[in-house]
mmCIF file of C-alpha atoms in Angstrom:
data_model
loop_
_atom_site.group_PDB
_atom_site.id
_atom_site.type_symbol
_atom_site.label_atom_id
_atom_site.label_comp_id
_atom_site.label_asym_id
_atom_site.label_seq_id
_atom_site.Cartn_x
_atom_site.Cartn_y
_atom_site.Cartn_z
ATOM 1 C CA MET J 9 -21.306 -10.079 9.102
ATOM 2 C CA GLN J 10 -22.168 -6.893 7.018
ATOM 3 C CA LYS J 11 -22.837 -5.036 10.241
ATOM 4 C CA MET J 12 -19.471 -6.174 11.751
ATOM 5 C CA ARG J 13 -17.798 -5.246 8.626
ATOM 6 C CA ARG J 14 -18.941 -1.714 8.528
ATOM 7 C CA ILE J 15 -18.255 -1.219 12.179
ATOM 8 C CA SER J 16 -14.568 -2.547 11.509
ATOM 9 C CA ARG J 17 -14.212 -0.068 8.537
ATOM 10 C CA SER J 18 -15.605 2.803 10.617
ATOM 11 C CA ASP J 19 -13.470 2.056 13.571
ATOM 12 C CA SER J 20 -10.208 1.859 11.492
ATOM 13 C CA ALA J 21 -10.997 4.463 8.938
ATOM 14 C CA ALA J 22 -10.232 7.355 11.241
ATOM 15 C CA VAL J 23 -6.749 6.031 12.252
ATOM 16 C CA LEU J 24 -5.796 5.268 8.732
ATOM 17 C CA LEU J 25 -6.907 8.526 7.366
ATOM 18 C CA ARG J 26 -4.884 10.321 10.132
ATOM 19 C CA GLN J 27 -1.975 8.273 8.825
ATOM 20 C CA ARG J 28 -2.566 9.448 5.406
ATOM 21 C CA GLU J 29 -2.430 13.160 6.416
ATOM 22 C CA ASN J 30 1.211 12.626 7.091
ATOM 23 C CA ALA J 31 1.919 10.212 4.195
ATOM 24 C CA VAL J 32 0.115 11.946 1.244
ATOM 25 C CA HIS J 33 2.307 14.626 -0.651
ATOM 26 C CA ALA J 34 0.461 17.859 -0.406
ATOM 27 C CA VAL J 35 0.089 19.931 -3.587
ATOM 28 C CA PRO J 36 2.690 22.616 -3.551
ATOM 29 C CA PRO J 37 1.432 26.172 -2.818
ATOM 30 C CA ARG J 38 1.252 28.652 -5.563
ATOM 31 C CA ARG J 39 4.031 31.323 -5.287
ATOM 32 C CA LYS J 40 2.872 34.917 -5.880
ATOM 33 C CA GLY J 41 3.731 36.470 -9.139
ATOM 34 C CA ILE J 42 3.851 32.966 -11.002
ATOM 35 C CA ARG J 43 1.008 32.056 -13.375
ATOM 36 C CA ARG J 44 0.533 28.324 -13.397
ATOM 37 C CA THR J 45 0.414 26.671 -16.600
ATOM 38 C CA GLN J 46 -2.388 24.366 -17.707
ATOM 39 C CA GLU J 47 -0.301 21.440 -17.259
ATOM 40 C CA SER J 48 0.552 22.330 -13.596
ATOM 41 C CA ARG J 49 -3.207 22.955 -12.804
ATOM 42 C CA SER J 50 -4.096 19.615 -14.406
ATOM 43 C CA ARG J 51 -1.503 17.997 -12.431
ATOM 44 C CA ALA J 52 -2.880 19.566 -9.220
ATOM 45 C CA ALA J 53 -6.337 18.550 -10.022
ATOM 46 C CA ARG J 54 -5.371 15.051 -10.580
ATOM 47 C CA GLU J 55 -3.546 14.915 -7.427
ATOM 48 C CA ARG J 56 -6.514 16.195 -5.348
ATOM 49 C CA LEU J 57 -8.881 13.836 -7.155
ATOM 50 C CA LEU J 58 -6.716 10.640 -6.440
ATOM 51 C CA ASN J 59 -6.061 11.713 -2.768
ATOM 52 C CA ALA J 60 -9.796 12.185 -2.406
ATOM 53 C CA THR J 61 -10.369 8.800 -4.038
ATOM 54 C CA ILE J 62 -8.497 6.967 -1.462
ATOM 55 C CA ASP J 63 -10.098 8.619 1.364
ATOM 56 C CA VAL J 64 -13.492 7.725 0.063
ATOM 57 C CA LEU J 65 -12.457 4.259 -0.910
ATOM 58 C CA ILE J 66 -11.021 3.626 2.742
ATOM 59 C CA ASP J 67 -14.206 5.233 4.185
ATOM 60 C CA ARG J 68 -16.972 3.759 2.092
ATOM 61 C CA GLY J 69 -15.435 0.892 0.148
ATOM 62 C CA TYR J 70 -15.450 0.518 -3.738
ATOM 63 C CA ASN J 71 -19.167 -0.227 -4.107
ATOM 64 C CA GLY J 72 -19.925 2.939 -1.815
ATOM 65 C CA LEU J 73 -17.408 5.068 -3.690
ATOM 66 C CA THR J 74 -19.230 7.551 -5.989
ATOM 67 C CA THR J 75 -17.610 10.030 -8.434
ATOM 68 C CA LYS J 76 -19.748 12.818 -7.119
ATOM 69 C CA GLU J 77 -18.530 12.432 -3.392
ATOM 70 C CA VAL J 78 -14.885 12.147 -4.635
ATOM 71 C CA SER J 79 -15.084 15.391 -6.693
ATOM 72 C CA GLY J 80 -16.770 17.123 -3.699
ATOM 73 C CA ARG J 81 -13.971 15.963 -1.269
ATOM 74 C CA ALA J 82 -11.491 17.347 -3.829
ATOM 75 C CA GLY J 83 -13.206 20.635 -4.121
ATOM 76 C CA LEU J 84 -13.803 20.128 -7.997
ATOM 77 C CA SER J 85 -16.707 19.650 -10.244
ATOM 78 C CA ASN J 86 -17.825 16.311 -11.342
ATOM 79 C CA GLY J 87 -17.163 17.580 -14.852
ATOM 80 C CA ALA J 88 -13.433 18.208 -13.954
ATOM 81 C CA LEU J 89 -13.239 14.598 -12.676
ATOM 82 C CA VAL J 90 -14.765 13.033 -15.885
ATOM 83 C CA HIS J 91 -12.317 15.205 -17.898
ATOM 84 C CA HIS J 92 -9.407 13.494 -16.140
ATOM 85 C CA TYR J 93 -10.931 9.996 -15.466
ATOM 86 C CA GLY J 94 -13.639 8.781 -17.741
ATOM 87 C CA THR J 95 -14.990 6.155 -15.438
ATOM 88 C CA LYS J 96 -15.209 5.073 -11.737
ATOM 89 C CA ALA J 97 -12.986 2.148 -12.349
ATOM 90 C CA GLU J 98 -10.334 4.204 -14.072
ATOM 91 C CA LEU J 99 -10.290 6.581 -11.230
ATOM 92 C CA VAL J 100 -9.884 4.071 -8.514
ATOM 93 C CA ILE J 101 -7.144 2.011 -10.317
ATOM 94 C CA ALA J 102 -5.110 5.362 -10.913
ATOM 95 C CA ALA J 103 -5.528 6.313 -7.195
ATOM 96 C CA THR J 104 -4.429 2.771 -6.091
ATOM 97 C CA GLU J 105 -1.595 2.643 -8.494
ATOM 98 C CA GLN J 106 -0.322 5.977 -7.104
ATOM 99 C CA VAL J 107 -0.539 4.493 -3.474
ATOM 100 C CA TYR J 108 1.647 1.537 -4.310
ATOM 101 C CA ASP J 109 4.157 3.761 -6.304
ATOM 102 C CA ARG J 110 4.580 5.698 -2.977
ATOM 103 C CA CYS J 111 4.958 2.583 -1.266
ATOM 104 C CA ILE J 112 7.945 1.629 -3.570
ATOM 105 C CA GLU J 113 9.557 5.023 -2.683
ATOM 106 C CA ASN J 114 9.236 4.341 1.063
ATOM 107 C CA GLY J 115 10.402 0.745 0.834
ATOM 108 C CA GLU J 116 13.452 1.776 -0.992
ATOM 109 C CA LYS J 117 14.310 4.168 1.499
ATOM 110 C CA ILE J 118 14.079 1.560 4.263
ATOM 111 C CA ALA J 119 15.985 -0.875 2.216
ATOM 112 C CA ASN J 120 18.881 1.393 1.818
ATOM 113 C CA SER J 121 18.836 2.437 5.510
ATOM 114 C CA ASP J 122 21.373 1.663 8.155
ATOM 115 C CA LYS J 123 19.021 -0.856 9.934
ATOM 116 C CA ALA J 124 18.482 -2.678 6.706
ATOM 117 C CA ARG J 125 22.383 -3.067 6.343
ATOM 118 C CA LYS J 126 22.613 -4.465 9.989
ATOM 119 C CA HIS J 127 19.233 -6.271 10.514
ATOM 120 C CA PRO J 128 17.672 -6.752 6.985
ATOM 121 C CA LEU J 129 14.848 -8.913 8.107
ATOM 122 C CA GLN J 130 13.738 -6.421 10.892
ATOM 123 C CA ALA J 131 13.786 -3.687 8.277
ATOM 124 C CA TYR J 132 11.938 -5.654 5.847
ATOM 125 C CA ILE J 133 9.361 -6.433 8.633
ATOM 126 C CA ASP J 134 9.084 -2.491 9.051
ATOM 127 C CA ASP J 135 8.385 -2.102 5.330
ATOM 128 C CA CYS J 136 5.700 -4.757 5.179
ATOM 129 C CA LEU J 137 4.027 -3.525 8.144
ATOM 130 C CA HIS J 138 3.794 0.009 6.707
ATOM 131 C CA VAL J 139 1.910 -1.358 3.610
ATOM 132 C CA TYR J 140 -0.138 -4.539 4.863
ATOM 133 C CA LEU J 141 -1.044 -3.182 8.203
ATOM 134 C CA GLY J 142 -1.820 0.268 7.046
ATOM 135 C CA TRP J 143 -4.127 2.056 4.662
ATOM 136 C CA PRO J 144 -2.369 0.921 1.373
ATOM 137 C CA PHE J 145 -3.376 -2.619 1.800
ATOM 138 C CA LEU J 146 -6.845 -1.573 2.920
ATOM 139 C CA ALA J 147 -7.322 0.519 -0.231
ATOM 140 C CA ALA J 148 -6.112 -2.371 -2.310
ATOM 141 C CA VAL J 149 -8.517 -4.818 -0.598
ATOM 142 C CA GLU J 150 -11.363 -2.705 -1.436
ATOM 143 C CA VAL J 151 -10.565 -2.849 -5.055
ATOM 144 C CA LEU J 152 -9.474 -6.648 -4.981
ATOM 145 C CA VAL J 153 -12.729 -7.838 -3.728
ATOM 146 C CA PRO J 154 -14.949 -6.444 -6.596
ATOM 147 C CA ALA J 155 -12.005 -7.293 -9.084
ATOM 148 C CA ARG J 156 -12.490 -10.865 -8.115
ATOM 149 C CA THR J 157 -15.613 -11.223 -10.282
ATOM 150 C CA ASP J 158 -14.655 -8.491 -12.557
ATOM 151 C CA GLN J 159 -11.995 -9.680 -15.131
ATOM 152 C CA THR J 160 -11.494 -6.333 -16.853
ATOM 153 C CA LEU J 161 -10.968 -4.775 -13.462
ATOM 154 C CA MET J 162 -8.694 -7.568 -12.327
ATOM 155 C CA VAL J 163 -6.378 -7.173 -15.404
ATOM 156 C CA GLN J 164 -5.855 -3.621 -14.388
ATOM 157 C CA VAL J 165 -5.207 -4.469 -10.637
ATOM 158 C CA ASP J 166 -2.931 -7.451 -11.434
ATOM 159 C CA LYS J 167 -0.814 -5.093 -13.493
ATOM 160 C CA PHE J 168 0.221 -2.613 -10.852
ATOM 161 C CA MET J 169 0.270 -5.202 -7.935
ATOM 162 C CA GLN J 170 2.684 -7.308 -10.016
ATOM 163 C CA HIS J 171 4.844 -4.324 -10.623
ATOM 164 C CA TYR J 172 4.883 -3.535 -6.829
ATOM 165 C CA ARG J 173 5.797 -7.086 -5.916
ATOM 166 C CA HIS J 174 8.517 -7.575 -8.465
ATOM 167 C CA THR J 175 10.074 -4.215 -7.860
ATOM 168 C CA MET J 176 10.169 -4.758 -4.086
ATOM 169 C CA ASN J 177 11.353 -8.290 -4.314
ATOM 170 C CA ASP J 178 14.404 -6.939 -6.331
ATOM 171 C CA VAL J 179 14.926 -4.152 -3.931
ATOM 172 C CA TRP J 180 14.912 -6.138 -0.791
ATOM 173 C CA LEU J 181 16.838 -9.171 -2.237
ATOM 174 C CA ALA J 182 19.588 -6.874 -2.886
ATOM 175 C CA ALA J 183 19.361 -5.337 0.562
ATOM 176 C CA PHE J 184 19.802 -8.889 2.106
ATOM 177 C CA GLN J 185 22.538 -9.566 0.020
ATOM 178 C CA ARG J 186 24.287 -6.436 0.897
ATOM 179 C CA ALA J 187 23.818 -7.552 4.535
ATOM 180 C CA GLY J 188 25.660 -10.742 3.710
ATOM 181 C CA ILE J 189 22.722 -13.055 3.241
ATOM 182 C CA ASN J 190 22.840 -15.310 0.321
ATOM 183 C CA ARG J 191 20.012 -15.273 -2.250
ATOM 184 C CA ASN J 192 18.422 -18.677 -1.366
ATOM 185 C CA ASP J 193 18.170 -17.830 2.280
ATOM 186 C CA ALA J 194 16.947 -14.329 1.637
ATOM 187 C CA ALA J 195 14.076 -15.494 -0.736
ATOM 188 C CA PHE J 196 12.945 -17.905 1.938
ATOM 189 C CA LEU J 197 12.965 -15.211 4.732
ATOM 190 C CA MET J 198 11.281 -12.710 2.418
ATOM 191 C CA MET J 199 8.392 -14.948 1.188
ATOM 192 C CA ALA J 200 7.907 -16.387 4.588
ATOM 193 C CA THR J 201 7.533 -13.052 6.255
ATOM 194 C CA LEU J 202 5.579 -11.594 3.520
ATOM 195 C CA ASN J 203 2.833 -14.124 3.720
ATOM 196 C CA MET J 204 2.882 -13.935 7.356
ATOM 197 C CA ILE J 205 2.266 -10.255 7.538
ATOM 198 C CA ARG J 206 -0.412 -10.480 4.578
ATOM 199 C CA GLY J 207 -2.296 -12.797 6.815
ATOM 200 C CA MET J 208 -2.096 -10.330 9.560
ATOM 201 C CA GLY J 209 -3.276 -7.691 7.284
ATOM 202 C CA ILE J 210 -6.489 -9.787 6.431
ATOM 203 C CA ASN J 211 -6.958 -10.650 9.955
ATOM 204 C CA SER J 212 -6.881 -6.924 10.881
ATOM 205 C CA LEU J 213 -9.753 -6.002 8.758
ATOM 206 C CA TRP J 214 -11.959 -7.143 11.721
ATOM 207 C CA GLN J 215 -9.503 -7.796 14.723
ATOM 208 C CA LYS J 216 -6.704 -5.243 14.724
ATOM 209 C CA ASN J 217 -4.090 -6.039 17.493
ATOM 210 C CA MET J 218 -0.832 -4.389 16.422
ATOM 211 C CA PRO J 219 0.881 -5.183 19.748
ATOM 212 C CA HIS J 220 0.319 -9.000 19.246
ATOM 213 C CA TYR J 221 1.268 -8.839 15.581
ATOM 214 C CA LYS J 222 4.602 -7.017 16.409
ATOM 215 C CA LYS J 223 5.282 -9.362 19.266
ATOM 216 C CA LEU J 224 5.032 -12.503 16.875
ATOM 217 C CA LEU J 225 7.087 -10.862 14.397
ATOM 218 C CA ARG J 226 9.833 -10.037 16.895
ATOM 219 C CA GLU J 227 9.878 -13.550 17.777
ATOM 220 C CA TRP J 228 10.010 -14.540 14.307
ATOM 221 C CA ALA J 229 12.931 -12.452 13.383
ATOM 222 C CA ALA J 230 14.829 -13.550 16.409
ATOM 223 C CA VAL J 231 14.226 -17.104 15.316
ATOM 224 C CA ALA J 232 15.274 -16.562 11.750
ATOM 225 C CA GLU J 233 18.324 -14.425 12.586
ATOM 226 C CA SER J 234 19.610 -17.400 14.601
ATOM 227 C CA GLY J 235 20.255 -19.256 11.586
ATOM 228 C CA VAL J 236 17.714 -22.120 12.103
ATOM 229 C CA PHE J 237 16.364 -21.738 8.555
ATOM 230 C CA ASP J 238 19.655 -21.478 6.793
ATOM 231 C CA GLY J 239 19.745 -23.504 3.793
ATOM 232 C CA ARG J 240 16.049 -23.217 2.877
ATOM 233 C CA HIS J 241 14.878 -21.907 -0.428
ATOM 234 C CA THR J 242 11.723 -20.593 -2.126
ATOM 235 C CA GLU J 243 10.854 -18.935 -5.328
ATOM 236 C CA LEU J 244 10.289 -15.168 -5.163
ATOM 237 C CA ARG J 245 6.540 -14.333 -5.961
#
C-alpha cells in the first residue's frame, strides 16, 4: 500500500505542479531605480517560502517535508525561513491557508460569471473540480492526515478550512439564488454535489480518472437541473 501511495503521488505530482505554475501568483519583478523596503523584501521572501512549501508538500507529503528543502527550493537560507516561520507546522499551515484564500478568490470569480447566472450548478461543479480534483485538495490532505492524531495541528487546520467552507457556502448560495433557485433547493444541490466531488477527490489519490468523473457530473447536473430534486433540503456545512 505504501509503495502504491508513493507511485500515485509521484505520478500526479508532476501534473499538479505544472498546474501550479499557472495558478500561483509570481513575485513582481523589481523595477530599476526603486529601492525595495524591508517590508516588501519580507513579503517577497514569505511568498517564495509558501510557494516552495506547497511544492514540497505535494511532492513529499507532510512527513517528508523538511524546512531545509523548502528553504533550498525558495532560494533562501534556513535562517531566513525560521525568521518568518518558527516551526514546520506553522510554515505548512500558513502555506495551505494561502492556497485556500486563493481558492476563495477563484471561486468568487466563477460564482459571478455568466455561466453561474445561467447554469449555477454547472459553474459550482467547475469550482469544486478546481479545488478537490486539483493540487489544493492534495495539499490539504497531506496536512489533514497528520492532523488527525495531532489536536494542536487539527485546531489550526480546522480554522482555515471552516473559513473556506463557510465563505464559499455564502458565495454560492447567493449565486444560486441570483439564478432563481430558492435557498432550500440550492443548499441540497450544493451539499450533494460537494460531497460527491470530495469523494472523487479521495478516490483520485490512487485512481485518477477525470473523464469518468466529468461524465458522472454532467449526468448528475442534467438530472438535477430537470427539477427532480426540487423541494429537498439539507443544512449547509
